[in-house]
GROMACS .gro file of C-alpha atoms in nm:
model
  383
    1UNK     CA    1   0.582  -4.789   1.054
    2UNK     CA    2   0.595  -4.586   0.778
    3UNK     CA    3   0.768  -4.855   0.530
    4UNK     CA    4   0.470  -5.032   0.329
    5UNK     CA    5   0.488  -5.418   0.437
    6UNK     CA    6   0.496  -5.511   0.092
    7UNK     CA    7   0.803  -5.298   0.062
    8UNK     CA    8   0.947  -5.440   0.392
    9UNK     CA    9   0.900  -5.798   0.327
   10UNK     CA   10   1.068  -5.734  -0.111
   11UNK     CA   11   1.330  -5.556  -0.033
   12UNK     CA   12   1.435  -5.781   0.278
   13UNK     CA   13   1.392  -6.053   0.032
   14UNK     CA   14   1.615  -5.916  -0.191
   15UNK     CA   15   1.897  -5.868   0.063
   16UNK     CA   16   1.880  -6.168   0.228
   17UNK     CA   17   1.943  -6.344  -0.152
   18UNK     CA   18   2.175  -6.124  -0.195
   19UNK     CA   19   2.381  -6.223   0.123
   20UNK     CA   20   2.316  -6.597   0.076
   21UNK     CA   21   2.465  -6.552  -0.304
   22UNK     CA   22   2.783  -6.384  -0.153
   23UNK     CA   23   2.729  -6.048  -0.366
   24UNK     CA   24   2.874  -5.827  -0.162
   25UNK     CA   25   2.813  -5.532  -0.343
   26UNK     CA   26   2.413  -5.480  -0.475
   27UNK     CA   27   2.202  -5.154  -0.478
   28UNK     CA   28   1.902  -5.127  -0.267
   29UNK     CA   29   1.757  -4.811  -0.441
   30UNK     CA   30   1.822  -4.595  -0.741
   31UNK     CA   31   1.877  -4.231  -0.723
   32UNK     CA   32   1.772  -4.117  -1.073
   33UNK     CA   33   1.783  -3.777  -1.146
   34UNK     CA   34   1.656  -3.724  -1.531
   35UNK     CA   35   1.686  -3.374  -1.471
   36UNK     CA   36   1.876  -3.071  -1.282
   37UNK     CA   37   1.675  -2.773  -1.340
   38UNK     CA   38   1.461  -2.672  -1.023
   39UNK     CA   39   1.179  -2.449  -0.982
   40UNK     CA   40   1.353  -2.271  -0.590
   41UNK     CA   41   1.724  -2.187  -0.522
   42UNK     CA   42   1.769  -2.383  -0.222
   43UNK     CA   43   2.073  -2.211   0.004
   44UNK     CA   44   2.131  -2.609   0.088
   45UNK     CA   45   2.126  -2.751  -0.233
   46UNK     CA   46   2.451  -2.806  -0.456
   47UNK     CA   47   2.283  -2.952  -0.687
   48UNK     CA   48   2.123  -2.705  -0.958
   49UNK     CA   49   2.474  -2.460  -1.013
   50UNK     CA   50   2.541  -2.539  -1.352
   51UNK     CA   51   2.535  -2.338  -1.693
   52UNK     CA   52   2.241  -2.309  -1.793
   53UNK     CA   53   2.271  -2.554  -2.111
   54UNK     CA   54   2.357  -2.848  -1.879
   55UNK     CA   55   2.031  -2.738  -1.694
   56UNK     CA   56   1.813  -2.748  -1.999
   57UNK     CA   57   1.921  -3.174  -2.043
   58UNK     CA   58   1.713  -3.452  -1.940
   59UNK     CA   59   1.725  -3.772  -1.938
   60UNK     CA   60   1.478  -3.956  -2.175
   61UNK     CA   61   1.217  -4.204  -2.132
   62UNK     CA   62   1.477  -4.500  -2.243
   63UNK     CA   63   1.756  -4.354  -2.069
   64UNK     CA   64   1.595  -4.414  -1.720
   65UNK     CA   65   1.446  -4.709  -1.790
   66UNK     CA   66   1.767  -4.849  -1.923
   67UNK     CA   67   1.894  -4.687  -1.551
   68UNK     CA   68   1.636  -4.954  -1.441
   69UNK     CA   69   1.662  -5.268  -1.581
   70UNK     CA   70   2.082  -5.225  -1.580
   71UNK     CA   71   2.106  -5.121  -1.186
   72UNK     CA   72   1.801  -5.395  -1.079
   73UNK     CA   73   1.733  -5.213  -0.736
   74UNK     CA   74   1.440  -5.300  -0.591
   75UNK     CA   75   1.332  -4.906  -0.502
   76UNK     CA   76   1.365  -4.632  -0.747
   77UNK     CA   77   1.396  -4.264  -0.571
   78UNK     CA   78   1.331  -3.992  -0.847
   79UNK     CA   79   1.485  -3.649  -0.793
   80UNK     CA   80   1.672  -3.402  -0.920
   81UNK     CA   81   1.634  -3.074  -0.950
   82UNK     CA   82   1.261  -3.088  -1.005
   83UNK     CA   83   1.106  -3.373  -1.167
   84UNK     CA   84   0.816  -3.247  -1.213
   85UNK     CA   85   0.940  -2.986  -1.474
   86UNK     CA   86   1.011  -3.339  -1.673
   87UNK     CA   87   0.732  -3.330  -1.942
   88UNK     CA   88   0.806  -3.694  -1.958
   89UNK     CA   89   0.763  -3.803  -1.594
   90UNK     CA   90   0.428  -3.946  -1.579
   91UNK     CA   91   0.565  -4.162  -1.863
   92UNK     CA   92   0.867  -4.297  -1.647
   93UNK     CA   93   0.678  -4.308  -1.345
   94UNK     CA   94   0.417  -4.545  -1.516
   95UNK     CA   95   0.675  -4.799  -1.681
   96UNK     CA   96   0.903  -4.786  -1.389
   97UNK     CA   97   0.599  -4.911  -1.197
   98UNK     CA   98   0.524  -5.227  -1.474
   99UNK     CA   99   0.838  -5.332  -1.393
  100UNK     CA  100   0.704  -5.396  -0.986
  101UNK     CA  101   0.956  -5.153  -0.819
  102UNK     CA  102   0.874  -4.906  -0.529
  103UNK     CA  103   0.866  -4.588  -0.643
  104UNK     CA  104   0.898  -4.231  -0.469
  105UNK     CA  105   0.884  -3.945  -0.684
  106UNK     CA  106   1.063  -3.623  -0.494
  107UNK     CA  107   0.905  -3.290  -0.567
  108UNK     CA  108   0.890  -2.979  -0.360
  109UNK     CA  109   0.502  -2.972  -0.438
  110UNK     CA  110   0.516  -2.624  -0.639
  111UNK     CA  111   0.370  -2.793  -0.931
  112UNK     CA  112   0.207  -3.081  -0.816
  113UNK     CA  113  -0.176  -2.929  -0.845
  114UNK     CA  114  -0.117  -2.902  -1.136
  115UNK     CA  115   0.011  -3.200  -1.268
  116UNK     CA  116  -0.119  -3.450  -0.984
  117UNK     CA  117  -0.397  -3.559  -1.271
  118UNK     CA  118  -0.141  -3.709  -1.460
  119UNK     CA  119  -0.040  -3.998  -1.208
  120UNK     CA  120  -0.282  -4.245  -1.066
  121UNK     CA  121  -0.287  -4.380  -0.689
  122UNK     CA  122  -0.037  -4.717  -0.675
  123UNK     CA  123   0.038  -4.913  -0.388
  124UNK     CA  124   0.391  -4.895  -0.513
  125UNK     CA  125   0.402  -4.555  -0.576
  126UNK     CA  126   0.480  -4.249  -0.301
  127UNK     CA  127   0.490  -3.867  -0.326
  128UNK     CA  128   0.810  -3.758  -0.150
  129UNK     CA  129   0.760  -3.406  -0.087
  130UNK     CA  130   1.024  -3.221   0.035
  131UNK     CA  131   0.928  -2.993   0.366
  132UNK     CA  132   1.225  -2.910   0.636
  133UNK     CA  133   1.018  -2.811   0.913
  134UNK     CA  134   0.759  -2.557   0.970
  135UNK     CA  135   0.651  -2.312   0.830
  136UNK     CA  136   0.975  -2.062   0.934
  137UNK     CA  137   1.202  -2.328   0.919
  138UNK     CA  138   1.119  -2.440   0.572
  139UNK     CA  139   1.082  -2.136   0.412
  140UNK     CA  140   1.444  -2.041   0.522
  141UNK     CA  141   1.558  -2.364   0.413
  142UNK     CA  142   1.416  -2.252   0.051
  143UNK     CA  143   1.509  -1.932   0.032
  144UNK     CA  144   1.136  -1.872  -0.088
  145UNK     CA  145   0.812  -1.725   0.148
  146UNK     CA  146   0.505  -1.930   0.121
  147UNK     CA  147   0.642  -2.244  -0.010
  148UNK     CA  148   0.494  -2.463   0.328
  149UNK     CA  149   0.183  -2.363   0.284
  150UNK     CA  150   0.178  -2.500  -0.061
  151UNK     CA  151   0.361  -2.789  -0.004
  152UNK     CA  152   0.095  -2.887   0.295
  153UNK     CA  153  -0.215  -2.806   0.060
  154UNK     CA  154  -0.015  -3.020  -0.231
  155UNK     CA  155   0.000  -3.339   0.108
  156UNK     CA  156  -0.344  -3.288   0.171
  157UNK     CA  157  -0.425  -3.266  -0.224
  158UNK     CA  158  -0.273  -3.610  -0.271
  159UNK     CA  159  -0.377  -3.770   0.018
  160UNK     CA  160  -0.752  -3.685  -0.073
  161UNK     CA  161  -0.700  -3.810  -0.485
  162UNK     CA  162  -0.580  -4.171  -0.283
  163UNK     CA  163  -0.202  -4.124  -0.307
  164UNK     CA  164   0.065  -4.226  -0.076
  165UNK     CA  165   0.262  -3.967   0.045
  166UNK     CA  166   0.582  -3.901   0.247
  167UNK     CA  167   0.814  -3.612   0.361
  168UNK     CA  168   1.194  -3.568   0.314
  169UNK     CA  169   1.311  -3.392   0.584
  170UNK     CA  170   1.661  -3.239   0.639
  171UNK     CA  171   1.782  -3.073   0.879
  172UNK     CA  172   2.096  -2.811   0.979
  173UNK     CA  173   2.280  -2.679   1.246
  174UNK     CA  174   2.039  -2.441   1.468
  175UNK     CA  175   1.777  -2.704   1.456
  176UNK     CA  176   1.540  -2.703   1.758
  177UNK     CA  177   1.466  -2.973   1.894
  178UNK     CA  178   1.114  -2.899   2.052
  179UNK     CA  179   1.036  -2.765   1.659
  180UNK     CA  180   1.131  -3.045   1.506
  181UNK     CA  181   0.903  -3.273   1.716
  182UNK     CA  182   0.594  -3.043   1.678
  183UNK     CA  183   0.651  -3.026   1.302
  184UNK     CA  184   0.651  -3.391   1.308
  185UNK     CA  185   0.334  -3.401   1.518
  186UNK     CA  186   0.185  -3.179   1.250
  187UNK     CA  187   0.271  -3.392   0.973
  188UNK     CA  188   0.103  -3.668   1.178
  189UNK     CA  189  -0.167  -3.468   1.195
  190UNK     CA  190  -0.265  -3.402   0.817
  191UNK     CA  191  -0.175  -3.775   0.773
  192UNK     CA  192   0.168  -3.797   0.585
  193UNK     CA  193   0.205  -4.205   0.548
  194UNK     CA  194   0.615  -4.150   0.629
  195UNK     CA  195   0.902  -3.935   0.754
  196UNK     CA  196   1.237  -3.975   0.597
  197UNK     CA  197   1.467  -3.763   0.777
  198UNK     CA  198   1.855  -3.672   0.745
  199UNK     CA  199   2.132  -3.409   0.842
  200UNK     CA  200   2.235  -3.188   0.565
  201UNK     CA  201   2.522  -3.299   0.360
  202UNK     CA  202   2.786  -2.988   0.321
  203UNK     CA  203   2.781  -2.963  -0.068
  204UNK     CA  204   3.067  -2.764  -0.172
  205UNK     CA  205   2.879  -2.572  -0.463
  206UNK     CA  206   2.614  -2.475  -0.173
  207UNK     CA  207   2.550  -2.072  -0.074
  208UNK     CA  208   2.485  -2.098   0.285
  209UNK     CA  209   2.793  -2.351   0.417
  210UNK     CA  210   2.778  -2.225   0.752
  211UNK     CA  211   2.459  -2.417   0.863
  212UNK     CA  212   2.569  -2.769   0.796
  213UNK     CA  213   2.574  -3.017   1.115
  214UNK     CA  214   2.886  -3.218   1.222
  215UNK     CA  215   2.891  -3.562   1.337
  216UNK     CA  216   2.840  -3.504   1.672
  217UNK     CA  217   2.598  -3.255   1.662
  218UNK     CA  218   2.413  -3.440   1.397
  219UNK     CA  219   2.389  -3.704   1.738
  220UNK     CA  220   2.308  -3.445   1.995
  221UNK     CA  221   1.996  -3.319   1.789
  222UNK     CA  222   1.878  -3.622   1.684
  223UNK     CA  223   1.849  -3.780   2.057
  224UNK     CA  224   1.688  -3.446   2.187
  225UNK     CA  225   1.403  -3.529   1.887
  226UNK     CA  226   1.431  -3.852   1.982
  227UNK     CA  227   1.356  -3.771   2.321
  228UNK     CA  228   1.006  -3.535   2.244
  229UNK     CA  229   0.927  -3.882   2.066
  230UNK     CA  230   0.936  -4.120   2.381
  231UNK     CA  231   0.729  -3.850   2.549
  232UNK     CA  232   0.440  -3.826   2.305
  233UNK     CA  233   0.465  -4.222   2.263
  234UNK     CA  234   0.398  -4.229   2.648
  235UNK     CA  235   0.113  -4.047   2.526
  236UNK     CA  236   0.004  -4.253   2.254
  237UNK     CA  237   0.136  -4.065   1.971
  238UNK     CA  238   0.397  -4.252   1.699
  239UNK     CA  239   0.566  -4.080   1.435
  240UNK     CA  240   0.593  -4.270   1.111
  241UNK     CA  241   0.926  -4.274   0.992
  242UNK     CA  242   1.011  -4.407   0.614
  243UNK     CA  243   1.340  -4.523   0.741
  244UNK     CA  244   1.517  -4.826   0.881
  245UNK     CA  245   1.523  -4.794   1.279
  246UNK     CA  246   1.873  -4.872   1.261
  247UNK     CA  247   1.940  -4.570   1.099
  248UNK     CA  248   1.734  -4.374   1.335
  249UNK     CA  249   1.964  -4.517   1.633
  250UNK     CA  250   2.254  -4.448   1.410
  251UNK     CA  251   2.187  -4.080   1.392
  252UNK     CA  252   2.147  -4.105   1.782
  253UNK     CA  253   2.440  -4.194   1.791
  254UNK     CA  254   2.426  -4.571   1.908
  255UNK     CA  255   2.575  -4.710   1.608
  256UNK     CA  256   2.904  -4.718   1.458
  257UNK     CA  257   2.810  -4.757   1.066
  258UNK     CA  258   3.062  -4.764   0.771
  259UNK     CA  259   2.884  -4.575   0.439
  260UNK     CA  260   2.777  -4.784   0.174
  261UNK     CA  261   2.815  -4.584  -0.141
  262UNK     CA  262   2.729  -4.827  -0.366
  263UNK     CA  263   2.389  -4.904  -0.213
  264UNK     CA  264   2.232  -4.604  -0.368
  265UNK     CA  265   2.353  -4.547  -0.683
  266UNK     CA  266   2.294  -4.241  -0.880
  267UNK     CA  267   2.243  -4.211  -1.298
  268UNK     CA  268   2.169  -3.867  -1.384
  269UNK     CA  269   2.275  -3.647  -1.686
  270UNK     CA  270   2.638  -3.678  -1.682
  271UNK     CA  271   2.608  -4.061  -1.614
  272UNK     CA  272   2.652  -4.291  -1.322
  273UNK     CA  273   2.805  -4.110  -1.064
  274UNK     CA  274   3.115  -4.216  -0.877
  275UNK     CA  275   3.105  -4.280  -0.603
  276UNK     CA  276   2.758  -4.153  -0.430
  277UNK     CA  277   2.480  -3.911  -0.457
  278UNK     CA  278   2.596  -3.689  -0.271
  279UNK     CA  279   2.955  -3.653  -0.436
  280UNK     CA  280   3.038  -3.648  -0.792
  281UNK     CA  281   3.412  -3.682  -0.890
  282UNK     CA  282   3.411  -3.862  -1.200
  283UNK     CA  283   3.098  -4.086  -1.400
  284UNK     CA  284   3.118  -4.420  -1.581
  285UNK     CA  285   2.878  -4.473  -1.855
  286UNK     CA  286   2.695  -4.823  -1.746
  287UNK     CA  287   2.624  -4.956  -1.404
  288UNK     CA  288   2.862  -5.220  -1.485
  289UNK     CA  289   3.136  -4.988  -1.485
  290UNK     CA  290   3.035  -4.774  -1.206
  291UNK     CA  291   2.989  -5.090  -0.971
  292UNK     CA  292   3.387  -5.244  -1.128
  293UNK     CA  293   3.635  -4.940  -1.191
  294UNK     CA  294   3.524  -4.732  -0.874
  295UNK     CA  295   3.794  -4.765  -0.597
  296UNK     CA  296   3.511  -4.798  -0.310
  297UNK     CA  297   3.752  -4.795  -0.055
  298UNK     CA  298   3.904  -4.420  -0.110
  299UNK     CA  299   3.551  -4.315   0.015
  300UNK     CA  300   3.332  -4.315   0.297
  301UNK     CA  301   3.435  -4.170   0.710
  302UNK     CA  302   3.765  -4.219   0.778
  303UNK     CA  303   3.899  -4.264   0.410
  304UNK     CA  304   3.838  -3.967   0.278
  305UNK     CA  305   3.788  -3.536   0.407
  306UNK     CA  306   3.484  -3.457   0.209
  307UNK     CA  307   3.282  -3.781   0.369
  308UNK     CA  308   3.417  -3.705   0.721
  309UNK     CA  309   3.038  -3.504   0.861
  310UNK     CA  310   2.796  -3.719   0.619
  311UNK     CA  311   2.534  -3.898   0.814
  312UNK     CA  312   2.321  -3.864   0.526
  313UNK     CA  313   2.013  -4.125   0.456
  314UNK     CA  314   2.171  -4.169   0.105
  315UNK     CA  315   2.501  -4.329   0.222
  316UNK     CA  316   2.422  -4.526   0.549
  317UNK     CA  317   2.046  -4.644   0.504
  318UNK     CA  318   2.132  -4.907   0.289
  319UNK     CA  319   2.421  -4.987   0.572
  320UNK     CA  320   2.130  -5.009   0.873
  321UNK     CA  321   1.845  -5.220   0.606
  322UNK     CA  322   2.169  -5.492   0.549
  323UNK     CA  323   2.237  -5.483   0.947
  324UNK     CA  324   1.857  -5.528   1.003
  325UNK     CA  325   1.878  -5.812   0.785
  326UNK     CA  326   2.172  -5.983   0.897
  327UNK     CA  327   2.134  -5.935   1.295
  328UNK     CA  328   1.759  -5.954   1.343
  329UNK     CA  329   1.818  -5.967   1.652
  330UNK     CA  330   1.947  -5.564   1.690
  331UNK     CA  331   1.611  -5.480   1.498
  332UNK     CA  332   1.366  -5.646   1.741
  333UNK     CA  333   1.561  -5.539   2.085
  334UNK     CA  334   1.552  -5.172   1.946
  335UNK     CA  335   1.154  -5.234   1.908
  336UNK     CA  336   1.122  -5.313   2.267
  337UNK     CA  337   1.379  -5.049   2.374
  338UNK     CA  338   1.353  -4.775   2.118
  339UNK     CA  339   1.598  -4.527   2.028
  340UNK     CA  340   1.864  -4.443   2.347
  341UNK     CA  341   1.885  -4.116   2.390
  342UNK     CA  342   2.111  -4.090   2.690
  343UNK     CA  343   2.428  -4.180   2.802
  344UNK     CA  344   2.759  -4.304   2.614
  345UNK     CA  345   2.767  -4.300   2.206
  346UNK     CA  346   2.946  -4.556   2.002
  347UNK     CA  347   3.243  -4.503   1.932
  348UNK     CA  348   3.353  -4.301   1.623
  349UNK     CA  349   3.515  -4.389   1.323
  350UNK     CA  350   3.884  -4.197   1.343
  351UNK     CA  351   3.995  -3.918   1.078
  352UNK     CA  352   4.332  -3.968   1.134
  353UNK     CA  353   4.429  -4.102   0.841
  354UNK     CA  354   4.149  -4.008   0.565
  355UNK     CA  355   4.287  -3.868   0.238
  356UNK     CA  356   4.256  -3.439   0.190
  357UNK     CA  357   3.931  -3.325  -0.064
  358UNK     CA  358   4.003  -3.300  -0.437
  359UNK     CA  359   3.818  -3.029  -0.598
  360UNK     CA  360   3.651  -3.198  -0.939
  361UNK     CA  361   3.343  -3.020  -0.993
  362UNK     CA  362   3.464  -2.783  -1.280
  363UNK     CA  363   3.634  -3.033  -1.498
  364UNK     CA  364   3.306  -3.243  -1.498
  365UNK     CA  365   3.095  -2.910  -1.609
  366UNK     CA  366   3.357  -2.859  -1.867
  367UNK     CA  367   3.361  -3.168  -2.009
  368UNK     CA  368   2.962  -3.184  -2.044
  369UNK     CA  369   2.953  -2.843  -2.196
  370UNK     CA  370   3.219  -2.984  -2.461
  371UNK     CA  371   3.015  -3.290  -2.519
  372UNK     CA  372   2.673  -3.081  -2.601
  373UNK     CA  373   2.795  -2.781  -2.720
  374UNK     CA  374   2.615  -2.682  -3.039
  375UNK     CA  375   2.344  -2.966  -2.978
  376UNK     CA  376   2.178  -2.843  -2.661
  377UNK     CA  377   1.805  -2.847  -2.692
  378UNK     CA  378   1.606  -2.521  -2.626
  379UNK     CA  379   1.527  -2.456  -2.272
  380UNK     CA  380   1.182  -2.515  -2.161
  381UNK     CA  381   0.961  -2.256  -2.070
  382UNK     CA  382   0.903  -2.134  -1.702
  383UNK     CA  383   0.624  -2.301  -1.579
   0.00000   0.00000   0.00000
């Protein structure tokens, strides 16, 4: 298992006092992104097209730590953009930790030989580099030519200096199957701790929007992996996956799971983002607000066009760790079974009557350049 036991046994803690207390509603990990600005141009990623002054903000030292203490998840993911181009990270990263949460720090590894000497080893703390495949296959996904080959030398870097590290995986339509599974075998290999893997979500500020899975071949790919998997466990070879296996059998298709957008919440430059990470259509300025004045239920499959392909980690993770928690039961029959692969899928979740996509993304970026303009900082330089 790729999930630390520590981790396991916290943040199952956590949940079960949270159901016992009736709080319906709770995060299980923080998406903070104290930055935008990225190093690559990911064809993927709709994430880094903004103006240029709105890419030169970051959040500061007490603005994510405030993100912290206010949100109270037990697991903080930092992304962005790049967080290494934060001259402030090692700074977050070590007070983040003195507060006892679980830590994974996303990077795409360009910069992380030179910066790995300012973070020390933590049993709480996890590289999460991000590396979609071989060495074809992720280079595509980047838009950039040699960026696996660093991003395996950064793993083995880390893993030799003590670290913990991980991969974030995603994946899009024209996946192969057989790839996939020796990519994962290779990661295995060179000793990655944990694989946390996920469909694409279809950002509408993406380039490429012609390579994003739907639900159903999100399913299809998933069991063929799935499938490699059985045959090299017959072998005596496991892949370590970061993830609950409830999600894994949900992106195989044998689990009907509602989103639950509130279960990873995101604070990043413009605020706390309503209502996920992965879609931003309006921002509230605590947690408090986000979690009280954010109609939940105008979200998520069936409610609403824009959520109606997302199988994404982000949104239904939390939804499989609260199952696992609940029904006990499911977790330890799918340990003795493992992930089905063939045969009928649970059912769907219907689009009849979800609501059409609203298109916010420019009002947002013009009401950010109002609130800075004339008190932008410089940009940094290129590193």
């Amino acid at each position: 298992m790729g999930v630390p036991l520590k981790q396991a046994i916290k943040v199952g803690a956590y949940v079960l006092k949270q159901h016992l207390t009736g709080n319906r509603r709770y995060p299980l990990v923080l998406m903070l992104e104290p930055l935008f600005r990225c190093n690559l141009a990911c064809a993927g990623c709709g994430k880094i097209d903004y103006p240029a002054p709105i890419l030169n903000q970051r959040l500061s030292v007490a603005d994510a730590l405030e993100a912290v203490d206010e949100c109270g998840a037990p697991v903080v993911a930092i992304a962005g953009g790049e967080p290494l181009l934060h001259r402030e990270m090692p700074e977050i990263v070590e007070k983040i930790l003195a507060r006892d949460k679980f830590i994974y720090l996303c990077t795409n590894a360009l910069l992380l030989e030179k910066k790995i000497d300012q973070y020390k080893p933590h049993p709480n703390f996890c590289w999460d580099i991000h590396l979609d495949g071989d060495r074809e296959m992720h280079d595509q996904a980047v838009s950039q030519e040699g960026v696996y080959e660093r991003a395996v030398a950064a793993i083995k870097l880390a893993k030799a200096k003590g670290f913990r590290v991980s991969i974030n995986c995603t994946l899009f339509d024209g996946a192969n199957p057989e790839r996939v599974a020796a990519f994962l075998d290779t990661v295995n290999e060179i000793g990655v701790d944990g694989v946390m893997t996920s469909p694409g979500y279809a950002y509408e500020r993406a380039p490429d929007q012609e390579h994003f899975l739907n639900r159903q071949r999100t399913k299809e790919l998933f069991r063929a992996i799935f499938r490699h998997g059985k045959e090299r466990k017959a072998r005596g070879i496991r892949w370590k996956f970061n993830q609950s296996p409830l999600f894994l059998d949900f992106l195989a298709g044998n689990q009907t799971y509602k989103c639950t957008p509130w279960g990873n919440p995101t604070r990043n430059v413009f605020g706390w983002q309503r209502p996920c990470y992965l879609i931003g259509e309006g921002y509230a300025k605590t947690y408090k607000e986000l979690m009280e004045t954010t109609d939940w239920d105008k979200y998520g499959v069936g409610n609403y066009e824009k959520c109606a392909d997302c199988m994404v980690h982000s949104g239904f993770e939390a939804t499989a760790v609260v199952d696992s928690v609940k029904r006990p039961w499911k977790l330890a029959k799918l340990a003795v079974t493992g992930i089905r692969t063939e045969g009928a899928m649970a059912a769907d979740i219907p689009l009849d009557h979800q609501r059409p996509a609203e298109f916010v993304f420019s009002r947002h970026v013009e009401h950010k350049m109002a609130e800075i303009q004339g008190t932008e900082e410089p940009a940094e330089p290129a590193e």
